[in-house]
Coordinates of N, CA and C in Angstrom, one line a residue:
M204 N 22.0 41.1 7.2 CA 22.2 39.7 6.3 C 20.8 38.7 6.6
P205 N 20.1 38.7 5.8 CA 18.8 37.6 6.0 C 19.1 36.0 6.3
Y206 N 18.0 35.8 7.0 CA 18.2 34.3 7.6 C 17.9 33.5 6.5
I207 N 18.6 32.0 6.7 CA 18.1 31.4 5.4 C 17.1 29.9 5.8
V208 N 16.6 29.7 5.6 CA 15.5 28.6 6.1 C 15.5 27.7 5.5
A209 N 15.8 26.6 5.2 CA 15.9 25.1 4.1 C 15.3 24.0 4.9
V210 N 14.2 24.2 3.5 CA 13.2 22.9 3.8 C 13.7 21.6 2.9
S211 N 13.2 20.3 3.6 CA 13.4 19.3 2.8 C 12.5 18.7 3.1
G212 N 12.2 17.4 2.1 CA 11.3 16.1 2.1 C 11.3 15.5 1.5
A213 N 10.8 14.1 1.1 CA 10.4 13.5 0.2 C 9.9 14.4 -0.8
S214 N 9.5 13.9 -2.1 CA 8.5 14.4 -3.2 C 7.1 13.8 -2.6
G215 N 6.3 15.4 -2.7 CA 4.8 15.2 -1.7 C 4.8 15.4 -0.6
S216 N 5.9 15.5 0.3 CA 5.9 15.8 1.4 C 4.9 17.1 1.9
G217 N 5.1 17.9 1.1 CA 4.3 19.3 1.0 C 5.5 20.4 1.9
K218 N 6.8 20.4 0.9 CA 7.6 21.1 0.9 C 7.1 22.7 0.4
S219 N 6.7 22.5 -0.7 CA 6.5 23.7 -1.4 C 5.4 24.6 -0.3
T220 N 4.1 23.8 -0.2 CA 3.4 24.0 0.4 C 3.6 24.8 1.9
F221 N 4.3 24.1 2.8 CA 5.0 24.6 3.9 C 5.7 25.9 3.5
S222 N 6.5 25.4 2.7 CA 7.4 27.1 2.2 C 6.8 28.3 2.1
D223 N 5.2 27.9 0.9 CA 4.6 29.1 0.8 C 3.9 29.9 1.8
A224 N 3.2 28.5 2.8 CA 2.7 29.2 4.1 C 3.5 29.6 5.2
L225 N 5.2 29.2 5.3 CA 5.9 30.2 5.9 C 6.1 31.4 5.2
K226 N 6.4 32.0 4.3 CA 6.8 32.9 3.6 C 5.3 34.1 3.8
T227 N 4.1 33.9 4.2 CA 2.9 34.2 4.2 C 2.9 34.6 5.9
Y228 N 3.0 33.4 7.0 CA 3.4 33.6 8.4 C 4.4 34.9 8.5
L229 N 5.9 34.6 7.7 CA 6.6 35.9 7.7 C 6.4 37.3 7.5
E230 N 5.4 37.3 6.3 CA 5.2 38.7 5.8 C 4.2 39.1 7.0
T231 N 3.2 38.4 7.5 CA 2.6 38.8 8.8 C 3.1 39.4 9.9
K232 N 4.4 38.7 10.0 CA 5.2 39.5 11.2 C 5.8 40.9 10.5
G233 N 5.6 41.2 9.2 CA 6.8 41.9 9.1 C 7.8 41.7 8.3
G234 N 8.1 40.6 8.2 CA 9.3 39.8 7.4 C 9.0 40.5 5.7
R235 N 10.4 40.7 5.3 CA 10.3 40.5 3.5 C 11.0 38.9 3.4
V236 N 10.3 38.3 2.4 CA 10.7 36.7 2.5 C 10.8 36.6 0.8
C237 N 11.7 35.8 0.4 CA 11.2 35.1 -0.8 C 11.6 33.5 -0.5
V238 N 10.9 33.2 -1.5 CA 11.1 31.2 -1.8 C 11.9 30.9 -2.8
I239 N 13.1 30.1 -2.7 CA 13.7 29.7 -3.9 C 13.5 28.3 -3.6
A240 N 12.8 27.6 -4.8 CA 12.8 26.2 -4.7 C 14.0 25.7 -5.9
A241 N 14.6 24.6 -5.4 CA 15.3 23.7 -6.4 C 15.0 23.6 -7.5
D242 N 13.3 22.7 -7.7 CA 12.8 22.2 -8.8 C 13.1 23.0 -9.8
R243 N 13.4 24.6 -9.7 CA 13.7 25.5 -10.7 C 14.9 25.5 -11.5
Y244 N 15.8 24.7 -11.1 CA 17.0 24.6 -11.4 C 17.5 23.3 -11.7
F245 N 16.7 22.2 -12.3 CA 17.0 21.2 -12.9 C 17.7 21.3 -14.1
K246 N 18.6 20.4 -14.0 CA 19.6 20.6 -15.4 C 18.9 20.3 -16.8
K247 N 19.2 20.7 -17.3 CA 18.9 19.9 -18.8 C 18.8 18.4 -19.1
D248 N 20.1 18.3 -19.0 CA 20.8 17.0 -19.3 C 20.9 16.4 -17.7
L249 N 19.4 15.6 -17.2 CA 19.7 14.8 -16.1 C 20.5 13.5 -16.0
P250 N 20.9 13.5 -14.4 CA 21.6 12.2 -14.6 C 20.7 11.3 -14.8
K251 N 21.2 9.9 -15.1 CA 20.5 8.3 -15.6 C 20.2 7.6 -14.2
M252 N 19.4 6.9 -14.4 CA 19.6 5.8 -13.4 C 19.4 4.5 -14.3
I253 N 19.5 3.1 -13.7 CA 19.5 1.8 -14.2 C 18.0 1.8 -12.8
S254 N 17.2 1.4 -13.4 CA 16.1 0.9 -12.3 C 16.1 -0.1 -11.5
P255 N 16.3 -0.6 -10.5 CA 16.8 -1.9 -9.8 C 15.3 -2.6 -10.2
A256 N 14.1 -2.2 -10.3 CA 12.9 -2.8 -10.9 C 12.6 -3.4 -11.8
D257 N 13.3 -3.1 -12.8 CA 12.9 -3.1 -14.2 C 14.5 -3.5 -15.2
G258 N 15.5 -2.8 -14.7 CA 16.8 -2.5 -15.2 C 17.0 -2.1 -16.1
E259 N 15.9 -0.9 -16.9 CA 15.9 -0.2 -17.7 C 16.6 1.4 -17.0
E260 N 16.5 2.3 -18.1 CA 17.5 3.8 -17.9 C 16.4 4.7 -17.8
Y261 N 16.1 5.2 -17.1 CA 15.7 6.9 -16.6 C 16.4 7.8 -16.0
S262 N 15.7 9.1 -16.9 CA 16.3 10.3 -16.3 C 15.9 10.3 -15.1
D263 N 16.8 10.5 -14.1 CA 16.7 10.8 -12.4 C 16.5 12.4 -12.0
W264 N 15.3 12.8 -11.2 CA 14.7 14.0 -11.3 C 15.1 14.0 -9.4
N265 N 15.6 12.4 -8.9 CA 15.5 12.3 -7.6 C 16.8 12.4 -7.0
H266 N 18.0 12.7 -8.2 CA 19.3 12.3 -7.6 C 19.9 13.8 -7.7
P267 N 20.8 14.0 -6.2 CA 21.2 15.2 -5.5 C 22.2 16.0 -7.0
D268 N 22.7 15.7 -7.8 CA 22.8 16.2 -9.1 C 22.3 16.5 -10.2
S269 N 20.8 16.4 -9.9 CA 19.2 16.5 -10.8 C 19.6 17.9 -10.7
V270 N 19.9 18.7 -9.8 CA 20.0 20.2 -9.7 C 21.1 20.6 -9.8
D271 N 21.4 22.0 -11.2 CA 22.2 22.8 -11.2 C 22.7 23.6 -9.5
M272 N 23.5 23.0 -9.0 CA 23.6 23.5 -7.7 C 24.7 24.7 -7.9
P273 N 25.5 24.9 -8.7 CA 25.9 26.4 -8.6 C 24.9 27.5 -8.8
A274 N 24.4 27.0 -10.0 CA 23.1 28.0 -10.0 C 22.1 28.1 -8.9
F275 N 21.6 27.2 -8.5 CA 20.9 27.6 -7.2 C 21.5 28.5 -6.4
L276 N 22.6 28.0 -5.9 CA 22.9 28.6 -4.9 C 23.6 29.8 -5.1
A277 N 23.9 30.1 -6.9 CA 23.9 31.6 -7.1 C 22.8 32.5 -6.7
A278 N 21.4 31.9 -7.1 CA 20.3 32.5 -6.7 C 20.2 32.9 -4.9
V279 N 20.8 31.7 -4.4 CA 20.4 32.2 -3.1 C 21.4 33.4 -2.3
H280 N 22.9 33.1 -2.7 CA 23.3 34.3 -2.5 C 23.1 35.7 -3.1
E281 N 22.6 35.6 -4.3 CA 22.1 37.1 -4.7 C 20.8 37.5 -3.9
A282 N 19.9 36.4 -3.3 CA 18.7 37.1 -2.7 C 19.2 37.6 -1.2
K283 N 20.3 37.1 -1.1 CA 21.0 36.8 0.4 C 21.4 38.2 0.6
E284 N 22.3 38.8 -0.7 CA 23.4 39.9 -0.6 C 22.2 41.3 -1.1
S285 N 21.2 40.9 -1.7 CA 20.6 41.8 -2.5 C 19.9 42.9 -1.3
G286 N 19.9 42.7 -0.3 CA 19.4 43.7 1.0 C 17.8 44.0 0.9
D287 N 17.3 43.1 -0.2 CA 15.6 42.7 0.1 C 15.0 41.9 0.7
Y288 N 15.2 41.1 1.4 CA 14.5 40.3 2.2 C 15.1 40.0 3.7
D289 N 14.8 40.0 4.6 CA 14.8 39.3 5.9 C 15.0 37.7 5.8
Y290 N 14.3 36.7 5.2 CA 14.3 35.8 4.8 C 14.5 35.2 3.9
V291 N 15.1 34.1 3.5 CA 15.4 33.8 2.1 C 14.5 32.1 2.4
V292 N 14.1 31.5 2.1 CA 13.2 30.0 2.2 C 14.3 29.6 1.1
I293 N 14.6 28.5 1.3 CA 15.1 27.5 0.4 C 14.2 26.2 0.2
E294 N 14.2 25.5 -0.5 CA 13.3 24.2 -0.6 C 13.9 23.3 -1.8
G295 N 13.9 21.9 -1.6 CA 14.0 20.9 -2.3 C 14.4 19.6 -2.0
V296 N 14.0 18.8 -2.5 CA 14.2 17.1 -2.2 C 15.6 16.7 -1.5
T297 N 16.2 17.2 -2.5 CA 17.8 17.0 -2.2 C 18.9 17.8 -1.7
I298 N 18.4 18.8 -1.2 CA 19.0 20.0 -0.6 C 20.1 19.7 0.2
F299 N 19.3 18.7 1.3 CA 20.3 18.4 2.5 C 21.2 17.8 2.0
C300 N 21.7 17.3 0.9 CA 22.8 16.1 0.7 C 23.6 17.4 0.6
H301 N 23.6 18.3 0.1 CA 24.9 19.4 -0.1 C 25.2 20.1 1.1
E302 N 26.6 19.6 1.1 CA 27.1 20.2 2.4 C 27.0 22.0 2.6
S303 N 27.1 22.2 1.4 CA 27.1 23.6 1.1 C 25.7 24.1 1.3
V304 N 25.0 23.8 1.1 CA 23.4 24.0 1.6 C 23.8 23.7 2.9
R305 N 23.9 23.1 3.7 CA 23.7 22.4 5.1 C 24.4 23.9 5.8
E306 N 25.5 24.4 5.3 CA 26.6 25.3 6.2 C 25.6 26.5 5.9
L307 N 25.1 26.8 4.8 CA 24.6 28.2 4.5 C 23.4 28.2 5.3
A308 N 22.3 27.4 5.5 CA 20.8 27.3 6.7 C 21.1 27.5 7.8
D309 N 20.5 28.6 8.2 CA 20.0 28.8 9.7 C 19.3 28.4 10.4
V310 N 18.4 27.4 9.6 CA 17.4 26.3 10.0 C 17.3 25.6 9.0
K311 N 16.9 23.9 9.5 CA 16.8 23.2 8.6 C 15.7 22.3 8.9
I312 N 14.9 22.3 8.5 CA 13.1 21.7 8.4 C 13.3 20.6 7.4
Y313 N 12.7 19.0 8.1 CA 12.9 18.3 7.4 C 11.0 18.3 7.2
V314 N 10.0 18.1 6.0 CA 8.7 17.8 6.2 C 8.2 16.1 6.0
D315 N 7.6 15.5 7.1 CA 7.3 14.2 6.3 C 5.7 14.5 6.4
A316 N 5.9 13.0 5.6 CA 4.4 12.4 5.4 C 5.0 11.1 5.4
T317 N 3.5 10.0 5.3 CA 3.8 8.8 5.0 C 3.8 8.5 3.6
I318 N 4.1 7.3 2.7 CA 4.7 6.9 1.4 C 3.1 7.2 0.6
E319 N 2.2 6.9 1.3 CA 0.9 6.7 0.9 C 0.4 8.0 0.6
M320 N 0.5 9.1 1.4 CA 0.0 9.9 1.2 C 1.2 10.9 0.2
R321 N 2.5 10.7 0.2 CA 3.1 11.6 -0.5 C 2.9 11.2 -1.7
I322 N 2.4 9.5 -2.5 CA 2.0 9.4 -3.5 C 0.9 9.6 -4.0
Y323 N -0.3 10.1 -3.4 CA -1.5 10.3 -3.2 C -1.1 11.7 -3.8
R324 N -0.4 12.7 -3.1 CA -0.2 13.9 -3.5 C 0.3 13.8 -4.9
R325 N 1.4 13.3 -5.0 CA 2.3 13.2 -6.2 C 1.6 12.8 -7.6
I326 N 0.4 12.2 -7.4 CA -0.3 11.9 -8.5 C -1.4 13.1 -8.8
A327 N -2.2 13.4 -7.5 CA -2.8 14.8 -7.8 C -2.3 15.7 -8.2
R328 N -1.0 16.3 -7.8 CA -0.5 17.7 -8.6 C 0.0 17.1 -9.5
N329 N 0.6 16.2 -10.3 CA 1.5 15.8 -11.5 C 0.5 15.3 -12.7
V330 N -0.7 15.6 -12.2 CA -2.2 14.9 -13.3 C -2.5 16.3 -13.8
V331 N -2.7 17.2 -12.7 CA -3.1 18.9 -13.3 C -1.8 19.6 -13.2
T332 N -1.0 19.8 -12.7 CA 0.1 20.3 -13.1 C 1.5 20.2 -14.8
K333 N 1.2 18.5 -14.6 CA 1.9 18.2 -15.7 C 1.3 17.4 -16.6
G334 N -0.2 17.4 -16.4 CA -0.7 16.5 -17.4 C -0.2 15.0 -17.6
Q335 N 0.2 14.5 -16.7 CA 0.9 12.8 -16.7 C -0.3 11.9 -16.6
T336 N -0.2 11.0 -17.1 CA -0.8 10.2 -16.4 C -1.1 9.1 -15.1
I337 N -1.9 8.8 -14.5 CA -1.5 8.0 -13.3 C -0.9 7.1 -13.7
E338 N -1.0 6.2 -14.6 CA 0.1 5.2 -15.1 C 1.3 5.4 -14.9
F339 N 2.1 6.7 -15.7 CA 3.1 6.7 -15.9 C 3.7 7.9 -14.3
I340 N 3.1 8.5 -13.7 CA 3.2 8.9 -12.2 C 3.6 7.6 -11.3
G341 N 2.9 6.8 -11.8 CA 2.8 5.8 -10.6 C 3.9 4.5 -11.1
G342 N 4.2 4.6 -12.1 CA 5.5 3.7 -12.5 C 6.6 4.3 -12.6
Y343 N 7.0 5.7 -12.5 CA 8.0 6.5 -12.2 C 8.2 6.3 -11.2
Y344 N 7.4 6.2 -10.2 CA 7.7 6.3 -8.8 C 8.0 5.2 -8.3
L345 N 7.6 4.0 -8.7 CA 7.6 2.6 -8.0 C 9.0 1.9 -8.8
K346 N 9.6 2.7 -10.3 CA 10.6 2.0 -10.8 C 11.6 2.7 -10.9
C347 N 11.8 4.7 -9.9 CA 12.8 5.1 -9.9 C 12.6 6.0 -8.4
A348 N 11.4 7.0 -8.3 CA 11.5 8.1 -7.2 C 11.7 7.0 -6.1
R349 N 11.1 6.3 -5.7 CA 11.6 5.5 -4.5 C 12.6 5.2 -3.8
Y350 N 13.4 4.6 -5.4 CA 15.0 4.2 -4.6 C 15.4 5.0 -4.5
R351 N 15.4 6.4 -5.1 CA 16.3 7.5 -4.7 C 15.9 8.2 -3.4
E352 N 14.6 8.1 -3.0 CA 14.2 8.5 -2.0 C 15.1 8.0 -0.5
M353 N 14.9 6.5 -0.9 CA 15.4 5.7 0.1 C 17.2 6.0 0.4
E354 N 17.5 6.4 -0.9 CA 19.1 6.5 -0.9 C 19.6 7.8 -0.5
Y355 N 18.9 9.2 -0.7 CA 19.1 10.3 -0.8 C 18.2 11.2 0.0
S356 N 16.8 11.2 0.1 CA 16.3 12.6 0.7 C 16.0 12.2 2.2
L357 N 15.8 10.5 2.4 CA 14.9 9.7 3.5 C 16.4 10.4 4.3
P358 N 17.5 9.6 4.2 CA 18.8 10.1 4.8 C 19.1 11.4 4.9
S359 N 18.6 12.2 3.9 CA 19.1 13.6 4.5 C 18.4 14.0 5.5
A360 N 17.3 13.1 5.9 CA 16.4 14.0 7.2 C 17.1 14.1 8.4
R361 N 18.2 13.5 8.5 CA 19.5 13.4 9.6 C 19.9 15.0 10.1
Y362 N 20.0 15.5 8.9 CA 20.4 17.1 9.2 C 19.6 18.5 9.6
A363 N 18.5 17.5 9.5 CA 17.3 19.2 9.7 C 17.0 19.1 11.7
D364 N 17.0 20.5 11.5 CA 17.0 20.8 13.6 C 15.6 20.1 13.3
W365 N 14.6 19.9 13.0 CA 13.8 19.1 13.5 C 12.3 19.1 12.1
H366 N 11.6 17.8 12.6 CA 10.7 17.3 11.1 C 9.5 18.0 11.9
I367 N 8.8 17.8 10.6 CA 7.3 18.4 11.0 C 6.3 17.5 10.2
D368 N 5.5 16.9 10.9 CA 4.3 16.2 10.5 C 3.6 16.5 9.8
N369 N 3.4 16.2 8.3 CA 2.7 16.6 7.2 C 1.6 15.7 6.5
E370 N 1.3 15.0 7.6 CA 0.2 14.3 7.0 C -0.9 14.5 6.7
W371 N -1.9 15.3 7.6 CA -2.8 16.0 7.5 C -3.2 17.4 7.8
G372 N -1.7 18.3 7.3 CA -1.4 19.5 7.3 C -0.4 19.9 8.8
F373 N -0.4 21.1 8.9 CA 0.4 21.4 9.8 C 0.0 22.8 10.3
D374 N 0.5 23.1 11.8 CA 0.2 24.2 12.4 C 1.4 25.6 12.3
I375 N 1.1 26.3 11.0 CA 2.2 27.3 10.4 C 2.1 28.4 11.5
E376 N 1.1 28.5 12.3 CA 1.5 29.2 13.8 C 2.3 28.9 14.7
A377 N 2.5 27.6 15.1 CA 3.2 26.8 16.1 C 5.0 27.2 15.7
E378 N 4.8 26.3 14.3 CA 6.0 25.6 13.5 C 6.6 27.6 13.1
G379 N 6.0 28.4 12.7 CA 6.6 29.8 12.2 C 7.1 30.1 13.9
A380 N 6.6 30.2 14.9 CA 6.8 30.7 16.0 C 7.9 30.3 16.4
K381 N 8.3 28.5 16.3 CA 9.5 28.0 16.6 C 10.6 28.5 15.8
I382 N 10.5 28.9 14.4 CA 11.5 29.0 13.4 C 11.9 30.1 14.2
L383 N 11.0 31.4 14.4 CA 11.3 32.6 14.8 C 12.6 32.5 15.8
A384 N 11.8 32.1 16.9 CA 12.3 31.9 18.2 C 14.1 30.8 18.0
K385 N 14.4 29.8 17.1 CA 15.4 29.3 16.8 C 16.3 30.6 16.1
L386 N 15.7 31.4 15.3 CA 16.7 32.4 14.8 C 16.7 33.6 15.8
D387 N 16.0 33.4 16.8 CA 16.5 34.4 17.5 C 17.6 34.7 18.6
T388 N 18.1 33.0 18.6 CA 18.9 32.4 19.3 C 20.4 32.5 18.6
L389 N 20.1 33.2 17.5 CA 21.4 33.3 16.4 C 22.2 34.6 16.7

């Protein structure tokens, strides 16, 4: 059975960047790796939230219920049972909020960065990949996302086996070796 490495962190912390770097690192060690991002499993009908900032209702991308967890877990189990992989890396903002994910993971990593760096990355990413305006990205973050981060993502960090500081990047060689050492004890 492959090992499951779960990676979480607030929006813009570098979860996807770390997961992709870890995939490359593990492949250089001869591992067969797949990455499954919870972002690919957002529900069509997202939960709604009333923003504490303005009292308006918004679609809630940062709630644990925004991900179709049965579909996400089915994909993880399918990859795990396929025989095609030695490592399955799963990543998402609120995945540590789900006990089923925490129990499935052999290693749980939380990627950290300051709020300033995370909002900068969120703006840089969403302008390019989603065509959003800076005003929309900043407004949604200030009215919605930051409240959900404080409510769900940031507290879920307590479930991590360790944290990775990604303010200005990370040392994938050191972190990858640490992950392999942890997995060797299982």
